[in-house]
Tab-separated table of C-alpha atoms in Angstrom:
chain	number	residue	atom	x	y	z
U	1	MET	CA	53.324	42.559	-7.590
U	2	LYS	CA	55.702	39.612	-7.791
U	3	ILE	CA	52.771	37.208	-8.424
U	4	LYS	CA	51.392	39.378	-11.268
U	5	HIS	CA	54.848	39.481	-12.863
U	6	HIS	CA	55.157	35.685	-12.482
U	7	LEU	CA	51.699	35.107	-14.036
U	8	CYS	CA	52.512	37.450	-16.906
U	9	LEU	CA	55.782	35.600	-17.523
U	10	CYS	CA	53.974	32.210	-17.475
U	11	GLY	CA	51.323	33.503	-19.896
U	12	THR	CA	53.983	34.802	-22.264
U	13	LEU	CA	55.841	31.504	-22.053
U	14	CYS	CA	52.640	29.559	-22.885
U	15	LEU	CA	51.974	31.769	-25.914
U	16	LEU	CA	55.547	31.297	-27.089
U	17	VAL	CA	55.286	27.498	-26.768
U	18	ALA	CA	51.972	27.518	-28.672
U	19	ALA	CA	53.453	29.657	-31.438
U	20	ILE	CA	56.522	27.448	-31.789
U	21	SER	CA	54.488	24.230	-31.813
U	22	SER	CA	52.234	25.609	-34.570
U	23	CYS	CA	55.332	26.101	-36.729
U	24	SER	CA	56.515	22.527	-36.330
U	25	GLY	CA	56.014	19.661	-38.785
U	26	SER	CA	52.799	18.565	-37.062
U	27	GLN	CA	50.868	21.305	-38.839
U	28	THR	CA	51.938	19.927	-42.223
U	29	THR	CA	50.739	16.477	-41.173
U	30	THR	CA	47.363	17.953	-40.235
U	31	LYS	CA	47.076	19.606	-43.642
U	32	ARG	CA	47.924	16.349	-45.417
U	33	THR	CA	45.319	14.487	-43.394
U	34	THR	CA	42.686	17.099	-44.281
U	35	THR	CA	43.567	16.869	-47.966
U	36	THR	CA	43.382	13.087	-47.912
U	37	THR	CA	40.012	13.189	-46.173
U	38	THR	CA	38.719	15.647	-48.768
U	39	LYS	CA	39.872	13.389	-51.592
U	40	LYS	CA	38.162	10.364	-50.029
U	41	THR	CA	34.948	12.333	-49.585
U	42	SER	CA	35.120	13.601	-53.157
U	43	SER	CA	35.746	10.176	-54.642
U	44	SER	CA	32.779	8.706	-52.814
U	45	SER	CA	30.511	11.140	-54.636
U	46	SER	CA	29.872	11.128	-58.399
U	47	SER	CA	32.390	9.128	-60.436
U	48	SER	CA	35.193	7.447	-58.532
U	49	SER	CA	38.657	7.152	-60.040
U	50	THR	CA	38.523	3.388	-59.494
U	51	THR	CA	35.508	3.089	-61.824
U	52	ALA	CA	36.847	5.412	-64.544
U	53	LYS	CA	36.944	3.729	-67.925
U	54	ILE	CA	38.494	4.778	-71.212
U	55	GLY	CA	35.741	6.052	-73.459
U	56	ALA	CA	33.457	7.155	-70.588
U	57	VAL	CA	31.763	10.482	-71.349
U	58	LEU	CA	30.844	13.065	-68.714
U	59	SER	CA	28.680	16.151	-69.293
U	60	GLY	CA	28.654	19.392	-67.366
U	61	GLN	CA	30.295	22.781	-67.305
U	62	ALA	CA	33.917	23.783	-67.698
U	63	SER	CA	35.628	26.850	-66.337
U	64	TYR	CA	39.264	27.910	-66.591
U	65	TYR	CA	42.037	29.056	-64.279
U	66	ALA	CA	42.457	32.760	-63.622
U	67	ASP	CA	45.878	34.301	-64.282
U	68	LYS	CA	46.449	34.685	-60.519
U	69	PHE	CA	47.128	30.920	-60.290
U	70	VAL	CA	50.178	30.980	-62.599
U	71	GLY	CA	53.158	29.558	-60.706
U	72	LYS	CA	51.075	28.163	-57.824
U	73	SER	CA	51.370	24.477	-56.962
U	74	THR	CA	48.628	22.139	-58.144
U	75	ALA	CA	47.426	19.146	-56.133
U	76	SER	CA	49.856	16.925	-58.060
U	77	GLY	CA	52.773	19.129	-57.007
U	78	GLU	CA	53.309	20.627	-60.464
U	79	LYS	CA	53.294	24.383	-60.873
U	80	TYR	CA	50.326	25.749	-62.827
U	81	VAL	CA	51.456	27.079	-66.199
U	82	HIS	CA	48.684	28.579	-68.326
U	83	ASN	CA	50.265	27.622	-71.658
U	84	LYS	CA	50.207	23.866	-70.936
U	85	LEU	CA	47.154	21.788	-71.805
U	86	THR	CA	46.180	20.691	-68.294
U	87	ALA	CA	43.017	20.398	-66.231
U	88	ALA	CA	41.590	19.850	-62.778
U	89	HIS	CA	39.111	17.084	-62.045
U	90	ARG	CA	37.720	16.090	-58.646
U	91	THR	CA	38.437	12.360	-58.748
U	92	LEU	CA	40.245	11.145	-61.863
U	93	PRO	CA	43.857	10.061	-61.320
U	94	PHE	CA	46.625	12.518	-62.123
U	95	GLY	CA	47.902	11.828	-65.627
U	96	THR	CA	44.478	10.903	-67.011
U	97	MET	CA	44.040	12.291	-70.525
U	98	LEU	CA	40.693	13.880	-71.345
U	99	ARG	CA	39.129	15.194	-74.532
U	100	VAL	CA	37.047	18.251	-73.630
U	101	THR	CA	34.519	19.384	-76.247
U	102	ASN	CA	32.714	22.727	-76.154
U	103	LYS	CA	29.103	21.788	-76.915
U	104	ALA	CA	28.305	25.227	-78.360
U	105	ASN	CA	30.907	25.111	-81.154
U	106	GLY	CA	32.135	21.491	-81.325
U	107	LYS	CA	35.786	22.450	-80.704
U	108	SER	CA	37.855	19.970	-78.684
U	109	VAL	CA	41.121	19.937	-76.785
U	110	ASP	CA	43.050	17.074	-75.164
U	111	VAL	CA	44.238	17.827	-71.623
U	112	ARG	CA	46.088	16.021	-68.837
U	113	VAL	CA	44.653	15.988	-65.289
U	114	ASN	CA	47.161	17.444	-62.824
U	115	ASP	CA	44.969	19.143	-60.219
U	116	ARG	CA	41.818	18.738	-58.119
U	117	GLY	CA	38.653	20.750	-58.687
U	118	PRO	CA	36.459	22.424	-59.657
U	119	PHE	CA	34.466	22.578	-56.462
U	120	LYS	CA	31.524	24.595	-57.736
U	121	GLU	CA	28.329	22.609	-58.340
U	122	GLY	CA	27.689	21.721	-61.978
U	123	ARG	CA	31.287	22.152	-63.052
U	124	ILE	CA	33.148	18.998	-63.979
U	125	VAL	CA	36.511	20.322	-65.165
U	126	ASP	CA	38.742	23.392	-64.801
U	127	LEU	CA	40.960	24.010	-67.813
U	128	SER	CA	44.257	25.806	-68.166
U	129	LYS	CA	43.919	29.119	-70.001
U	130	SER	CA	45.618	27.688	-73.079
U	131	ALA	CA	43.163	24.775	-73.217
U	132	ALA	CA	40.250	27.186	-72.764
U	133	GLN	CA	41.505	29.264	-75.699
U	134	LYS	CA	41.617	26.179	-77.941
U	135	ILE	CA	37.881	25.596	-77.462
U	136	ASP	CA	36.981	29.328	-77.609
U	137	MET	CA	35.588	29.677	-74.095
U	138	ILE	CA	37.596	32.645	-72.804
U	139	LYS	CA	34.878	35.208	-73.531
U	140	ASP	CA	32.119	33.105	-71.934
U	141	GLY	CA	34.154	31.948	-68.923
U	142	VAL	CA	31.965	28.908	-68.257
U	143	VAL	CA	30.631	26.648	-71.029
U	144	ASN	CA	28.780	23.366	-71.394
U	145	VAL	CA	31.160	20.561	-72.323
U	146	SER	CA	31.403	16.856	-72.791
U	147	VAL	CA	34.498	15.200	-71.363
U	148	THR	CA	35.736	11.878	-72.725
U	149	ILE	CA	38.371	9.828	-70.916
U	150	ILE	CA	40.922	8.997	-73.612
U	151	SER	CA	43.604	7.344	-71.457
U	152	LEU	CA	44.363	6.454	-67.852
U	153	PRO	CA	47.830	6.521	-66.267
């Protein structure tokens, strides 16, 4: 009986140590490493931020952020605010200015990259809700766009 009690106490102690160590700063370091690895992998595919040039034009689809993301942190550390003209791009540096044009109606909006994404195949940019409204894409949700790099940070 004493051995069972001792084993139970050791097991509980091991679980407690594991739980405490998972709450320490090492978990944050692991997350940062994963994010960095993802960014490196992303930049090795398609257009790399080191080869981005002012005037370059990209074509693909745009989507926009759902309301549930309001107030959440973006990859740049800013909070997402749907009434700012911002966007997510997989590889372009934060602060890059883009002109996004809806190919169906010719309407354009200038946005600043402050997040990473979209990560769905075929999509090249995620727009804030306000930017999406400016090019009349709210009803459609996803539209074909051309994206022109207008300035780099």
